[in-house]
Phi, psi and omega in degrees: 000128183277175185298321181296317179296322178297318179296320179297316179297321180296316180294321178295319180296319179294321178297317179297317179297319180297320178294319177297318179296317181299327181282326189263338189287166184292138182291145181237131178249116180280322183245152181300319182293335175295324177293318178298319178299320181293335180270359180069023178270145176274350178295139178224145175283130178268346179236118191285355180261344183203143171203150179221146175211162176262135181297325182290348180268356181293143181290158180298334181281347181294135184297152182263359179205152178222131179297166183305139180209165171241163180212166182265007185229173181266157182222136173227132178221149174230111190237141170251103189245106183290324183190170174052043180224152173203162167229144172252123174241107189055243183261007183256134180249133179236124185247143169047049178269131178265150182045056190262123178256121187234139177233141171213155184236177176299347181272353184265151163262130189225143171208166185201159170221135182233151173281152180296341179266004181297133178239162178137195184232150172226133170226151180238147174207154178261165181310319186291344184290326181245135183271064177202166175278099191299312183293327179285320185280326185235090189297339182291356173271351182282149178289342181272359182248171172286125184253005179218131170211159184251106183288159174289169188302313181295324177293319179298321180295320178293318177300316180300322177298318177298312181299320180294323177294317178298316181298315181296318180292322181298324182276350183281181183243011180303131183293344179254019190296328179299316179293321179294317179297317178302317180294319180292321178296317178297320178298317178297314182295323178290326174294318177298323178296321178295322177293315181301316181291328179288326181279334186264136175285113184276136174283133180277122182203170178282148182307318182298322179296320179293325176297314179298317178301313181296316179296321179298314180297319180294320178296321178297316178301327183276324190240012188299336177280335184261324186243123188242005184237152177298324181300320181294319180287323177299322179296317178297326181276348180075029178228170180280154177302321180296318180294318178300314180295322178296317180297313182295319180297317181293320184282327189233351186063024177234159178281157177298322180296328183299330178292322177294314180299315182297322181291320177295317179296323179299316178292319179299314180296321179296316180292322178291327183279320193251358180231168175256016179301141174298154178303321179297317179295321178296318180297320178289322176301325181271009174069029171276140183288332179220143177302327180295324178292322175297317179300317179295316179301312183295315181297323182299319187261336182257334181087001177227155171286160177305319181293319177298319178298314179299315180297321179294318179296324181292334179276340181294000000 
């Protein structure tokens, strides 16, 4: 077989693999209305940067569950779920949570199942809707943070009040309603931030160290498939690798490399849990040169092979 024939066979194999991936990979919704269409809901967003709805208002034809998906926008929901409900956030499953406050970002893989009696609110918004660095200002949208928590009764009542004000303003005819909604959403998110900080054990550190930590986490979220070393991220931050590692160690008691490893593992676990992609395809998606190297990496940090992890998740 000559070189040209080999190249043709290689291209055909790559084309076939690309088609298989397109069929098996997680669905992506660029626009809010694409997500509504997938749920069989007749509700549509009239404003492409923000939309809110009440779960109890959904039509009977609207699906009660949606397979794992990604989206280009943020999601906040406050649900009262009596039974038969769950949410999947990346590789974590949460079942039958009452007064459940959930956050997800474009970096999350998300899926859900709801009971027909589920009540509450859901709203979506894009980056452009709020004039701030969302991931930096509101850490509960990060994949490295807890994205679901159950507030106490008094907190739940206050949260419900915020959602009801946003909902009422959204349905109104005030000519300034977009600005009012933006202010109310920010007020809600800052209240959620106060809850998040109260629930989370904060590491005591100097402000500059926290800035570096936050920037480091954001860079990892953006480049974890391309950059795999502390040296590369230190270069982007304009500091030495030793200084970066010292800062991260002081702030979190973890090494700088552990954050890179955790982000790669998070994506690997999500793909193993939510897709039918072959282990080899997942390893290539994660930029490993060989599937065997991905297997060794995964086994080292998880204690299971990728296939063992997938089989265990399927039994859960």
